mmCIF file of C-alpha atoms in Angstrom:
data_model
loop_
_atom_site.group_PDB
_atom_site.id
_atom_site.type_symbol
_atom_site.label_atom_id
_atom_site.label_comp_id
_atom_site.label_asym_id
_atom_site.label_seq_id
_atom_site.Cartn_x
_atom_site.Cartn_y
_atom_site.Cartn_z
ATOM 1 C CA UNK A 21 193.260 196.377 -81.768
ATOM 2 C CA UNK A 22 194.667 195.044 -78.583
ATOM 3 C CA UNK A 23 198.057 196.752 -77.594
ATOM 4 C CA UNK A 24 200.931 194.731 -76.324
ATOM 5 C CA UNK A 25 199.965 192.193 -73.685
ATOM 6 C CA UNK A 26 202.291 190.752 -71.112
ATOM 7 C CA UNK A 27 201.736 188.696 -68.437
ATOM 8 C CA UNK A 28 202.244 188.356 -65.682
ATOM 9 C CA UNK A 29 201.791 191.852 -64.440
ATOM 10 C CA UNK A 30 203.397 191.001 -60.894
ATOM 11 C CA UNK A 31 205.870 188.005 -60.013
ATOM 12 C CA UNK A 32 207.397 187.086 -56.935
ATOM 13 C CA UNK A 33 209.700 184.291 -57.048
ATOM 14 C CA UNK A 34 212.726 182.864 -54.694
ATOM 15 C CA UNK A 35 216.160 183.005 -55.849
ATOM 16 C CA UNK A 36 217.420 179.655 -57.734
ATOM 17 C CA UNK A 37 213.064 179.604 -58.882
ATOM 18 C CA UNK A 38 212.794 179.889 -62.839
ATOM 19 C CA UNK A 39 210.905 182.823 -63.957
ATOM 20 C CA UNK A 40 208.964 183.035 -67.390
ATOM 21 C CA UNK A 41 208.040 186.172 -68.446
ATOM 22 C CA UNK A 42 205.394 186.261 -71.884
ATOM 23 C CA UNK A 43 204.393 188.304 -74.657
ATOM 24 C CA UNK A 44 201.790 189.346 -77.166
ATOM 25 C CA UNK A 45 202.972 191.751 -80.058
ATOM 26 C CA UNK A 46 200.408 193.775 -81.649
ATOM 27 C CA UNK A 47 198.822 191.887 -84.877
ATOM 28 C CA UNK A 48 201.136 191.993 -87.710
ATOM 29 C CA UNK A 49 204.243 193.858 -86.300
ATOM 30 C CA UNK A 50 207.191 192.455 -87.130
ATOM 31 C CA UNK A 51 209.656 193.197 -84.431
ATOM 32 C CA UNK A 52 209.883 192.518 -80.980
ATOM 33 C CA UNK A 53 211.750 193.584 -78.191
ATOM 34 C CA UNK A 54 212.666 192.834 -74.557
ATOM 35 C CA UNK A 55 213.694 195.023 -72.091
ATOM 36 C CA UNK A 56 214.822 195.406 -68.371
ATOM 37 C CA UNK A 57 214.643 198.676 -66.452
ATOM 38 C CA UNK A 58 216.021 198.987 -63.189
ATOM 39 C CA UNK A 59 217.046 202.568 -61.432
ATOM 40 C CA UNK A 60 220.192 201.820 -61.301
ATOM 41 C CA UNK A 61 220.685 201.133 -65.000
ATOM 42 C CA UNK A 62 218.095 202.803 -67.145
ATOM 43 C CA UNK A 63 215.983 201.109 -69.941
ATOM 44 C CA UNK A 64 218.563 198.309 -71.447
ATOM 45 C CA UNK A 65 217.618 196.476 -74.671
ATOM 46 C CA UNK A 66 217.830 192.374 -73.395
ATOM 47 C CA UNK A 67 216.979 191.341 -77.424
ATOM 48 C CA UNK A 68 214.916 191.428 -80.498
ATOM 49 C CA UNK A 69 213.508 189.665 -83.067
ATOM 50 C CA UNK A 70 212.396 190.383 -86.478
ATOM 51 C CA UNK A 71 209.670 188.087 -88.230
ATOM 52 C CA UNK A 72 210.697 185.787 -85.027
ATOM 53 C CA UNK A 73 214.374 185.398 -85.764
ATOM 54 C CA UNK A 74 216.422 186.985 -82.959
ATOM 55 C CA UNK A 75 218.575 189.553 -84.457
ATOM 56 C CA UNK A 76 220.609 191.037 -80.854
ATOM 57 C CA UNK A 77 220.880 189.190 -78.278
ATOM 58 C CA UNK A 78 223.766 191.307 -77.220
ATOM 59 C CA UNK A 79 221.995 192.458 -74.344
ATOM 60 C CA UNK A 80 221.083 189.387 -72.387
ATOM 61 C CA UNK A 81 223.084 189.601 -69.426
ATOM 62 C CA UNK A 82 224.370 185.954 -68.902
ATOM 63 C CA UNK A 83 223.617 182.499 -69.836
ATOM 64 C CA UNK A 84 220.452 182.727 -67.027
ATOM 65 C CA UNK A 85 218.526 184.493 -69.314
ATOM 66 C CA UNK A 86 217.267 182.984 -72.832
ATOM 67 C CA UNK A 87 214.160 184.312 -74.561
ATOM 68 C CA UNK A 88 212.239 182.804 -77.388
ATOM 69 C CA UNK A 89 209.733 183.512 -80.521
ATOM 70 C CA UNK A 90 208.097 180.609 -81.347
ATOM 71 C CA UNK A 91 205.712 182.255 -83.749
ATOM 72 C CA UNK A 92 204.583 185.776 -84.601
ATOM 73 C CA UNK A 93 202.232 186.150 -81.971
ATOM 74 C CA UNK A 94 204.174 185.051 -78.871
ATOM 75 C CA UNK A 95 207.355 185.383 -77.311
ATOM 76 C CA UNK A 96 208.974 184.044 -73.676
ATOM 77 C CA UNK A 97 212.055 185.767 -71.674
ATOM 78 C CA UNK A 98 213.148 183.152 -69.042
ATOM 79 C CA UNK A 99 215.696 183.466 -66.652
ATOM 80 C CA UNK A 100 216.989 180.067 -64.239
ATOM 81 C CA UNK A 101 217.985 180.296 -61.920
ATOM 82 C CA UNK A 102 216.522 184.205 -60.728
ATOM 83 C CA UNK A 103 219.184 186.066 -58.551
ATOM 84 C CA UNK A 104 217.882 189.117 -56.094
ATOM 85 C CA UNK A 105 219.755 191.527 -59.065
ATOM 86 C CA UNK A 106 217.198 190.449 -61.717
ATOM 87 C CA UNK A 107 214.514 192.394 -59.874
ATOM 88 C CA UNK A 108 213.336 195.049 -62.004
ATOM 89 C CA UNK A 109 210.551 195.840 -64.723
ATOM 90 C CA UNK A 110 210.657 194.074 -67.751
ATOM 91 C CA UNK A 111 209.456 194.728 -70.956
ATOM 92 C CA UNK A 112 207.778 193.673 -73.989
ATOM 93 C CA UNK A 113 207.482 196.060 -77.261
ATOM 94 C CA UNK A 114 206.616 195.643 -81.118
ATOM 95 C CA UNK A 115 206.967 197.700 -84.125
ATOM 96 C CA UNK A 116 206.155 197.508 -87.538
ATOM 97 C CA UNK A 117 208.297 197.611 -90.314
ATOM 98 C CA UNK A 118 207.237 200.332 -92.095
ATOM 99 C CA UNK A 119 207.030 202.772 -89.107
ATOM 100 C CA UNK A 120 210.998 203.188 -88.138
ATOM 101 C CA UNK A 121 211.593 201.870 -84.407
ATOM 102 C CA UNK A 122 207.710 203.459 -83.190
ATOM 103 C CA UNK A 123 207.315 200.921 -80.358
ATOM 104 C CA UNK A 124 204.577 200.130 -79.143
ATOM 105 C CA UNK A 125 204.960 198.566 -75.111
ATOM 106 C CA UNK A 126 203.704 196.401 -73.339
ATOM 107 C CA UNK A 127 202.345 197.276 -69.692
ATOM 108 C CA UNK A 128 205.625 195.980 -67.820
ATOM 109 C CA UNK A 129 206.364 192.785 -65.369
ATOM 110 C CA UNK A 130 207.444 193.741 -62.110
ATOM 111 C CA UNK A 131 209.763 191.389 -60.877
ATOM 112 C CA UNK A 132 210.999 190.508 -57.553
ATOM 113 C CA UNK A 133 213.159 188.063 -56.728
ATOM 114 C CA UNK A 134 213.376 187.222 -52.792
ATOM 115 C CA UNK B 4 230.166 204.967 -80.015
ATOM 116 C CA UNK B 5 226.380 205.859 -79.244
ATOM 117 C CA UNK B 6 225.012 207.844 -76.724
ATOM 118 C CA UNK B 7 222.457 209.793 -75.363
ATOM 119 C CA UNK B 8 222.853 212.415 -72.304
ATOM 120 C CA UNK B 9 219.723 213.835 -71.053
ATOM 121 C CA UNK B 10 221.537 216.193 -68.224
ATOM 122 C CA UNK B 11 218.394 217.002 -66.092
ATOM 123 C CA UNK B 12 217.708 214.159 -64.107
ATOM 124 C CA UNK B 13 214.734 215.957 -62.561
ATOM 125 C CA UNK B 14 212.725 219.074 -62.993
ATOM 126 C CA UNK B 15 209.824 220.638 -61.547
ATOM 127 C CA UNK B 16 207.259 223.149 -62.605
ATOM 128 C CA UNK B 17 204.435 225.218 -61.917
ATOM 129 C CA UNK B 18 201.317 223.994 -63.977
ATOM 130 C CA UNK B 19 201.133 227.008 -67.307
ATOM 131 C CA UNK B 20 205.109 227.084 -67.466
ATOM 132 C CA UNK B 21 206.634 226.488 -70.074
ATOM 133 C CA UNK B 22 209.624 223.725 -70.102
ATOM 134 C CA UNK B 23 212.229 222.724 -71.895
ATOM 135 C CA UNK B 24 213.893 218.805 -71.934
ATOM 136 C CA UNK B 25 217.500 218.549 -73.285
ATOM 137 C CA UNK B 26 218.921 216.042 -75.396
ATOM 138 C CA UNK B 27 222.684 215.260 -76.757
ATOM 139 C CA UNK B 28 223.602 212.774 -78.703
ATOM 140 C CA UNK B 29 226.328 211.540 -79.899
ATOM 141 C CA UNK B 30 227.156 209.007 -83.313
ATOM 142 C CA UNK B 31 229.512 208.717 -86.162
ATOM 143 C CA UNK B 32 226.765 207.982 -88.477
ATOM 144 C CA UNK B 33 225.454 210.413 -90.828
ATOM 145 C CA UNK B 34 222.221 208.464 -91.193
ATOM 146 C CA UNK B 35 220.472 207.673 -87.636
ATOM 147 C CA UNK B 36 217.459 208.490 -85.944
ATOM 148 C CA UNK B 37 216.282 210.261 -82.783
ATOM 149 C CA UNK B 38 212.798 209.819 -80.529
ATOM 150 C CA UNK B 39 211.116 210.813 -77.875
ATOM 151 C CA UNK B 40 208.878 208.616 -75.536
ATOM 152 C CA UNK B 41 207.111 209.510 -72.867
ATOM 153 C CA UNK B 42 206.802 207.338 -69.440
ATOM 154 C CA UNK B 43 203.676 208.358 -67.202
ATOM 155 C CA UNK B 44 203.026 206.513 -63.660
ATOM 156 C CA UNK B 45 200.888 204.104 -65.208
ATOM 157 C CA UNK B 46 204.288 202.513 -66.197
ATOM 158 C CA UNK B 47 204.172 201.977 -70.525
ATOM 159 C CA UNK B 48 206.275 203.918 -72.631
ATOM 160 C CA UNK B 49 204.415 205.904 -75.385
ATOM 161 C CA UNK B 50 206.012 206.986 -78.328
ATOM 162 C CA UNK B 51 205.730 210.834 -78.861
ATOM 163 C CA UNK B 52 208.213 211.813 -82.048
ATOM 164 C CA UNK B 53 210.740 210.516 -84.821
ATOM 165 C CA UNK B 54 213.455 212.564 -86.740
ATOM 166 C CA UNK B 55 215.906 211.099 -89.411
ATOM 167 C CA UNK B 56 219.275 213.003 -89.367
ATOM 168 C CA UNK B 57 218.429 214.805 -93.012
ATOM 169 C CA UNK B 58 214.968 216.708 -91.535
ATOM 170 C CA UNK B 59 216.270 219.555 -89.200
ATOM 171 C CA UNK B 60 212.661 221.381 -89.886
ATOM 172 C CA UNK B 61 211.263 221.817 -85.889
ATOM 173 C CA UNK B 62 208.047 219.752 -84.761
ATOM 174 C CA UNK B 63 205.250 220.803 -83.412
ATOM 175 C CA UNK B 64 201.979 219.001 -81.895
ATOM 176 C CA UNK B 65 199.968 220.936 -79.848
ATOM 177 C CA UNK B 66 201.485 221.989 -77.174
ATOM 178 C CA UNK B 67 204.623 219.939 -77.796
ATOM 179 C CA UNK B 68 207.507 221.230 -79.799
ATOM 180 C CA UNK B 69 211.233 219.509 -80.745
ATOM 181 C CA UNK B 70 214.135 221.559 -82.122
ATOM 182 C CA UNK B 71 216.657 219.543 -83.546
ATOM 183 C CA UNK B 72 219.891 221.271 -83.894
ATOM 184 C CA UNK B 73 222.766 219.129 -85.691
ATOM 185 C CA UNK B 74 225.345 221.399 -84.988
ATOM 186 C CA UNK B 75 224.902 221.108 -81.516
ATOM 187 C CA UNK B 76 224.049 217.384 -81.444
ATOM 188 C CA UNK B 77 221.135 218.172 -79.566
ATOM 189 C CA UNK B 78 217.329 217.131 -79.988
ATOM 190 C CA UNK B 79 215.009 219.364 -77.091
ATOM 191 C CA UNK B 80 211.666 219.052 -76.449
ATOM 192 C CA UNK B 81 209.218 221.717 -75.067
ATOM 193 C CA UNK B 82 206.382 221.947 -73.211
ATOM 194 C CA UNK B 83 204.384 224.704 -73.690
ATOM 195 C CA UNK B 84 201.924 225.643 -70.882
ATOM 196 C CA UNK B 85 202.766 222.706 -69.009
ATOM 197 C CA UNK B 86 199.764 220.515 -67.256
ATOM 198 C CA UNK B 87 199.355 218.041 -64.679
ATOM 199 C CA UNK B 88 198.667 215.160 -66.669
ATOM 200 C CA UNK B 89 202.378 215.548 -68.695
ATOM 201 C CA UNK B 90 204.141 214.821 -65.456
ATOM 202 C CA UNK B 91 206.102 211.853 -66.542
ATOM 203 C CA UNK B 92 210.147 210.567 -67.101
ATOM 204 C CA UNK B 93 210.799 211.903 -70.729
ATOM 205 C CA UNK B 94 212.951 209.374 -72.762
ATOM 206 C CA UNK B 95 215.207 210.589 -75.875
ATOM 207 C CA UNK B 96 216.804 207.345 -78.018
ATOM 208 C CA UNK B 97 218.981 207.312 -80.882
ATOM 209 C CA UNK B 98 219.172 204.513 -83.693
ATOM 210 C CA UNK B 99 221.603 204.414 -86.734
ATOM 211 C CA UNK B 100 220.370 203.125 -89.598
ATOM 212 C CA UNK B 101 221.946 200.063 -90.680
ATOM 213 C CA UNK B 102 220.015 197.868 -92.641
ATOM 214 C CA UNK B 103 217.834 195.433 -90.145
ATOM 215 C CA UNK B 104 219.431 197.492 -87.353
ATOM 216 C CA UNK B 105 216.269 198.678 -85.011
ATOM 217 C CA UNK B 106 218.547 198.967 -81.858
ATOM 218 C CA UNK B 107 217.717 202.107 -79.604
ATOM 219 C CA UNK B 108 220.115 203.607 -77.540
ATOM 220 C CA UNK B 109 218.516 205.337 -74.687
ATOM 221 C CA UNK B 110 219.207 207.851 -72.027
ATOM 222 C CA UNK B 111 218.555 208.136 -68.784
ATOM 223 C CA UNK B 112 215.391 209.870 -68.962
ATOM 224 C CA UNK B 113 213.988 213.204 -67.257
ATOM 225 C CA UNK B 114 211.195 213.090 -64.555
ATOM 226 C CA UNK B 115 209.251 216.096 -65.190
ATOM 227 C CA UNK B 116 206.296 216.781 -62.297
ATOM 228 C CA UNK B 117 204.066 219.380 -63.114
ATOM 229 C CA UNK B 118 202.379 220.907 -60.012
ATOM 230 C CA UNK B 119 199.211 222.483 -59.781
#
């Protein structure tokens, strides 16, 4: 089976551009998490959602940032307009139920925002 | 409130050596959980361990080893006869266990570099 896939891998955007960031859990996990990392501040939780229903959103660092679960096999972290301090790595990770908070991540979008 | 110190930012070793990554944590929970994931320079986190707070019984895998000590709050993780290939930043998380709660705290990670 296919691990976690996120795309895009790389981004370079302007500040004030929108950024979408996407994606794909593993088949049949349950949760879903984003995250940021930066040097700065270490791996921070953004949000999560069970069986697509965000659960924390605590997180999310302002109203520039809104993410989205449409259905089990897809999920979007926006954030307009980017600002220079949203560069950073971002990402994506499912888990399963049954298997206590073993997540699985993605590969990571590097962002940079000019 | 949560947290997790990992106090070596950094450490650096001699490929055979054995090394040791500490972990405190702190929670007023009596039920929670603590991990280990590993972070290599390809970039995705890997999960290596789990412990609920009621299994104190030491891990091993391999060459990997945890000791969980509750009396010290602490959670380490050995390497014995270190390699190349486990240069990496070491990352230990705590969760409580609250219901639907799958939140992990994390710390700040340790970058181990293994030298040949």
């Amino acid at each position: 089976d296919a691990g976690v896939i996120q795309s895009p891998r790389h981004e370079v955007t302007e500040m004030g551009q929108e950024v979408t960031l996407r994606c794909k859990p593993i088949s049949g996990h349950d949760y879903l998490f984003w995250y940021r990392q930066t040097m700065m501040r270490g791996l921070e939780l953004l949000i999560y959602f069970n069986n697509n229903v965000p659960i924390d959103d605590s997180g999310m660092p302002e109203d520039r940032f809104s993410a989205k679960m449409p259905n089990a096999s897809f999920s979007t972290l926006k954030i307009q307009p980017s600002e220079p301090r949203d560069s950073a790595v971002y990402f994506c990770a499912s888990s399963f139920q049954e298997t206590y908070n073993e997540q699985f991540f993605g590969p990571g979008t590097r962002l940079t925002v000019l | 409130a949560q947290k997790v110190t990992q106090a070596q930012t950094e450490i650096s070793v001699v490929e055979k050596e054995d090394v040791t990554l500490d972990c405190v944590y702190e929670t007023r929970d009596t039920t929670y959980y603590l991990f280990w994931y590993k972070q290599p320079p390809s970039g995705e986190l890997v999960f290596l361990i789990r412990r609920n707070s009621f299994d104190e019984q030491n891990e091993i895998s391999g060459r990997y080893s945890w000791n969980f000590q509750k009396s010290t709050s602490s959670f380490n993780f050995t390497i014995t006869a270190s390699q190349v290939v486990d240069s990496a930043v070491y990352f230990c998380a705590l969760s409580e266990d609250a219901g639907n709660n799958r939140k992990l705290i994390w710390g700040l990670g340790t970058s181990l570099a293994v030298n040949p």
